[in-house]
PDB file of C-alpha atoms and ligand atoms in Angstrom:
ATOM      1  CA  MET A1283       3.211  16.411  -3.958  1.00  0.00           C
ATOM      2  CA  SER A1284       6.646  17.235  -5.334  1.00  0.00           C
ATOM      3  CA  ASP A1285       8.867  15.753  -2.591  1.00  0.00           C
ATOM      4  CA  CYS A1286       6.832  12.575  -2.052  1.00  0.00           C
ATOM      5  CA  ILE A1287       8.556   9.416  -3.276  1.00  0.00           C
ATOM      6  CA  PHE A1288       5.256   7.631  -3.988  1.00  0.00           C
ATOM      7  CA  CYS A1289       3.921  10.635  -5.938  1.00  0.00           C
ATOM      8  CA  LYS A1290       7.119  10.379  -8.007  1.00  0.00           C
ATOM      9  CA  ILE A1291       6.397   6.697  -8.678  1.00  0.00           C
ATOM     10  CA  ILE A1292       2.829   7.641  -9.715  1.00  0.00           C
ATOM     11  CA  ALA A1293       4.242  10.294 -12.063  1.00  0.00           C
ATOM     12  CA  GLY A1294       6.772   7.836 -13.513  1.00  0.00           C
ATOM     13  CA  ASP A1295       9.727   9.926 -12.317  1.00  0.00           C
ATOM     14  CA  ILE A1296      10.966   6.981 -10.203  1.00  0.00           C
ATOM     15  CA  PRO A1297      10.586   3.426 -11.512  1.00  0.00           C
ATOM     16  CA  GLY A1298       8.189   1.108  -9.727  1.00  0.00           C
ATOM     17  CA  LYS A1299       7.436  -2.543 -10.480  1.00  0.00           C
ATOM     18  CA  LYS A1300       3.754  -2.086 -11.208  1.00  0.00           C
ATOM     19  CA  VAL A1301       1.125  -4.621 -10.148  1.00  0.00           C
ATOM     20  CA  TYR A1302      -1.981  -2.593 -11.062  1.00  0.00           C
ATOM     21  CA  GLU A1303      -2.991   0.917 -12.106  1.00  0.00           C
ATOM     22  CA  ASP A1304      -6.200   2.825 -12.781  1.00  0.00           C
ATOM     23  CA  ASP A1305      -7.285   6.466 -12.518  1.00  0.00           C
ATOM     24  CA  GLU A1306      -7.323   6.466  -8.717  1.00  0.00           C
ATOM     25  CA  ILE A1307      -5.097   3.619  -7.556  1.00  0.00           C
ATOM     26  CA  LEU A1308      -1.575   2.308  -8.111  1.00  0.00           C
ATOM     27  CA  ALA A1309      -0.130  -0.964  -6.787  1.00  0.00           C
ATOM     28  CA  PHE A1310       3.561  -1.844  -7.004  1.00  0.00           C
ATOM     29  CA  HIS A1311       6.047  -4.232  -5.444  1.00  0.00           C
ATOM     30  CA  ASP A1312       7.763  -3.086  -2.258  1.00  0.00           C
ATOM     31  CA  VAL A1313      11.441  -2.288  -2.865  1.00  0.00           C
ATOM     32  CA  ASN A1314      12.344  -4.122   0.373  1.00  0.00           C
ATOM     33  CA  PRO A1315      10.055  -7.168   0.424  1.00  0.00           C
ATOM     34  CA  GLN A1316       9.380  -8.801   3.787  1.00  0.00           C
ATOM     35  CA  ALA A1317       7.562 -11.833   2.387  1.00  0.00           C
ATOM     36  CA  PRO A1318       7.407 -13.763  -0.926  1.00  0.00           C
ATOM     37  CA  VAL A1319       4.436 -11.545  -1.822  1.00  0.00           C
ATOM     38  CA  HIS A1320       4.812  -7.916  -0.739  1.00  0.00           C
ATOM     39  CA  PHE A1321       3.249  -5.093  -2.648  1.00  0.00           C
ATOM     40  CA  LEU A1322       1.813  -1.679  -1.797  1.00  0.00           C
ATOM     41  CA  VAL A1323      -1.582  -0.314  -2.819  1.00  0.00           C
ATOM     42  CA  ILE A1324      -1.828   3.472  -2.808  1.00  0.00           C
ATOM     43  CA  PRO A1325      -4.310   6.174  -3.765  1.00  0.00           C
ATOM     44  CA  LYS A1326      -3.020   8.511  -6.464  1.00  0.00           C
ATOM     45  CA  LYS A1327      -4.402  11.353  -4.368  1.00  0.00           C
ATOM     46  CA  HIS A1328      -1.711  12.468  -1.927  1.00  0.00           C
ATOM     47  CA  ILE A1329      -3.139  11.612   1.495  1.00  0.00           C
ATOM     48  CA  ARG A1330      -0.339  11.608   4.078  1.00  0.00           C
ATOM     49  CA  ASN A1331      -1.704   8.883   6.337  1.00  0.00           C
ATOM     50  CA  ILE A1332      -4.905   7.280   7.584  1.00  0.00           C
ATOM     51  CA  MET A1333      -5.288   9.979  10.297  1.00  0.00           C
ATOM     52  CA  GLU A1334      -5.719  12.539   7.517  1.00  0.00           C
ATOM     53  CA  LEU A1335      -8.527  10.751   5.719  1.00  0.00           C
ATOM     54  CA  GLU A1336     -11.623  12.883   5.258  1.00  0.00           C
ATOM     55  CA  ALA A1337     -15.236  11.807   4.974  1.00  0.00           C
ATOM     56  CA  ALA A1338     -15.050  12.477   1.233  1.00  0.00           C
ATOM     57  CA  ASP A1339     -12.276   9.848   0.949  1.00  0.00           C
ATOM     58  CA  THR A1340     -14.294   6.896   2.283  1.00  0.00           C
ATOM     59  CA  ALA A1341     -15.332   5.596  -1.149  1.00  0.00           C
ATOM     60  CA  LEU A1342     -11.714   5.800  -2.300  1.00  0.00           C
ATOM     61  CA  LEU A1343     -10.533   3.874   0.763  1.00  0.00           C
ATOM     62  CA  GLY A1344     -13.185   1.232   0.126  1.00  0.00           C
ATOM     63  CA  ARG A1345     -11.974   0.844  -3.447  1.00  0.00           C
ATOM     64  CA  LEU A1346      -8.369   0.707  -2.251  1.00  0.00           C
ATOM     65  CA  LEU A1347      -9.070  -2.131   0.179  1.00  0.00           C
ATOM     66  CA  PHE A1348     -11.195  -4.059  -2.290  1.00  0.00           C
ATOM     67  CA  LYS A1349      -8.436  -3.731  -4.899  1.00  0.00           C
ATOM     68  CA  ALA A1350      -5.893  -4.924  -2.311  1.00  0.00           C
ATOM     69  CA  GLN A1351      -8.071  -8.012  -1.770  1.00  0.00           C
ATOM     70  CA  GLU A1352      -8.441  -8.680  -5.514  1.00  0.00           C
ATOM     71  CA  LEU A1353      -4.706  -8.318  -6.106  1.00  0.00           C
ATOM     72  CA  ALA A1354      -3.862 -10.529  -3.107  1.00  0.00           C
ATOM     73  CA  VAL A1355      -6.011 -13.267  -4.670  1.00  0.00           C
ATOM     74  CA  GLU A1356      -4.354 -12.693  -8.055  1.00  0.00           C
ATOM     75  CA  GLN A1357      -0.943 -13.051  -6.401  1.00  0.00           C
ATOM     76  CA  GLY A1358      -1.898 -16.457  -4.976  1.00  0.00           C
ATOM     77  CA  CYS A1359      -2.890 -15.492  -1.425  1.00  0.00           C
ATOM     78  CA  GLY A1360      -6.585 -16.361  -1.686  1.00  0.00           C
ATOM     79  CA  GLU A1361      -6.434 -19.757  -0.038  1.00  0.00           C
ATOM     80  CA  LYS A1362      -3.940 -19.247   2.774  1.00  0.00           C
ATOM     81  CA  GLY A1363      -4.523 -15.534   3.329  1.00  0.00           C
ATOM     82  CA  ALA A1364      -2.319 -12.502   3.680  1.00  0.00           C
ATOM     83  CA  ARG A1365      -1.624  -9.604   5.972  1.00  0.00           C
ATOM     84  CA  PHE A1366      -3.008  -6.167   5.085  1.00  0.00           C
ATOM     85  CA  VAL A1367      -1.113  -3.438   6.970  1.00  0.00           C
ATOM     86  CA  ILE A1368      -1.494   0.344   7.177  1.00  0.00           C
ATOM     87  CA  ASN A1369       1.303   1.943   9.190  1.00  0.00           C
ATOM     88  CA  CYS A1370       0.598   5.447  10.485  1.00  0.00           C
ATOM     89  CA  LYS A1371       3.065   8.123  11.637  1.00  0.00           C
ATOM     90  CA  ASP A1372       6.096   7.469  13.869  1.00  0.00           C
ATOM     91  CA  ASN A1373       4.578   5.090  16.404  1.00  0.00           C
ATOM     92  CA  GLY A1374       2.949   3.114  13.621  1.00  0.00           C
ATOM     93  CA  GLY A1375       6.272   2.688  11.826  1.00  0.00           C
ATOM     94  CA  GLN A1376       5.337   4.765   8.789  1.00  0.00           C
ATOM     95  CA  THR A1377       8.392   5.832   6.775  1.00  0.00           C
ATOM     96  CA  VAL A1378       6.744   7.160   3.604  1.00  0.00           C
ATOM     97  CA  ASP A1379       4.156   9.880   4.186  1.00  0.00           C
ATOM     98  CA  HIS A1380       1.711   8.808   1.484  1.00  0.00           C
ATOM     99  CA  LEU A1381      -1.108   6.493   2.562  1.00  0.00           C
ATOM    100  CA  HIS A1382      -0.377   2.900   1.541  1.00  0.00           C
ATOM    101  CA  VAL A1383      -1.651  -0.582   2.273  1.00  0.00           C
ATOM    102  CA  HIS A1384       1.034  -3.265   2.537  1.00  0.00           C
ATOM    103  CA  VAL A1385      -0.108  -6.661   1.265  1.00  0.00           C
ATOM    104  CA  LEU A1386       2.150  -9.430   2.558  1.00  0.00           C
ATOM    105  CA  GLY A1387       1.694 -13.107   1.811  1.00  0.00           C
ATOM    106  CA  GLY A1388       3.280 -16.347   0.757  1.00  0.00           C
ATOM    107  CA  ARG A1389       4.407 -17.273   4.281  1.00  0.00           C
ATOM    108  CA  PHE A1390       3.020 -17.480   7.811  1.00  0.00           C
ATOM    109  CA  MET A1391       3.386 -14.252   9.783  1.00  0.00           C
ATOM    110  CA  GLU A1392       3.658 -14.068  13.545  1.00  0.00           C
ATOM    111  CA  TRP A1393       1.421 -11.914  15.737  1.00  0.00           C
ATOM    112  CA  PRO A1394       1.953  -9.512  17.432  1.00  0.00           C
ATOM    113  CA  PRO A1395       4.466  -7.641  15.269  1.00  0.00           C
ATOM    114  CA  GLY A1396       7.694  -6.519  16.980  1.00  0.00           C
TER     115      GLY A1396
HETATM  116  P1  LIG B 394       6.031   2.175   5.706  1.00  0.00           P
HETATM  117  O1  LIG B 394       7.067   1.812   6.702  1.00  0.00           O
HETATM  118  O2  LIG B 394       4.681   1.567   6.029  1.00  0.00           O
HETATM  119  O3  LIG B 394       5.954   3.667   5.440  1.00  0.00           O
HETATM  120  O4  LIG B 394       6.501   1.463   4.369  1.00  0.00           O
HETATM  121  C1  LIG B 394       7.057   2.101   3.279  1.00  0.00           C
HETATM  122  C2  LIG B 394       7.485   1.031   2.338  1.00  0.00           C
HETATM  123  O5  LIG B 394       7.799   1.652   1.107  1.00  0.00           O
HETATM  124  C3  LIG B 394       8.733   0.258   2.763  1.00  0.00           C
HETATM  125  O6  LIG B 394       8.374  -1.104   2.979  1.00  0.00           O
HETATM  126  C4  LIG B 394       9.685   0.378   1.600  1.00  0.00           C
HETATM  127  C5  LIG B 394       8.831   0.929   0.490  1.00  0.00           C
HETATM  128  N1  LIG B 394       9.530   1.883  -0.362  1.00  0.00           N
HETATM  129  C6  LIG B 394      10.187   3.000   0.039  1.00  0.00           C
HETATM  130  N2  LIG B 394      10.715   3.631  -1.029  1.00  0.00           N
HETATM  131  C7  LIG B 394      10.357   2.892  -2.122  1.00  0.00           C
HETATM  132  C8  LIG B 394      10.601   3.046  -3.513  1.00  0.00           C
HETATM  133  O7  LIG B 394      11.240   3.986  -3.980  1.00  0.00           O
HETATM  134  N3  LIG B 394      10.074   2.095  -4.324  1.00  0.00           N
HETATM  135  C9  LIG B 394       9.342   1.036  -3.846  1.00  0.00           C
HETATM  136  N4  LIG B 394       8.884   0.146  -4.730  1.00  0.00           N
HETATM  137  N5  LIG B 394       9.087   0.876  -2.533  1.00  0.00           N
HETATM  138  C10 LIG B 394       9.601   1.795  -1.692  1.00  0.00           C
END
């Protein structure tokens, strides 16, 4: 989608500090990290948010979450854990309208979020 910042990162039009890439998935460091480990895992397919997932996307979402787990382990979060977050629309605090999983780790995180 032409005006989507994450689609521009996928296309290479905006630089992103890449963690992982394959045909369907891209992972890159968050520009505004909230923890020592903070990266985003996104589908290359432009899906605006988790409310817009379709039944045909379930395998992709499964791959996305499994990749988020693998990368969290690679980034040193296997033993102590991490937080996997999907914000959705205004009340969910979503600011970029392209589905993404935040992976945050490297420190203890309080619950509930503010
Ligand atoms: P959310 O609030 O869940 O929509 O989070 C969007 C995240 O995307 C936010 O933590 C900052 C990050 N972000 C926004 N623009 C860019 C960018 O151009 N590059 C990178 N690497 N991250 C971005």
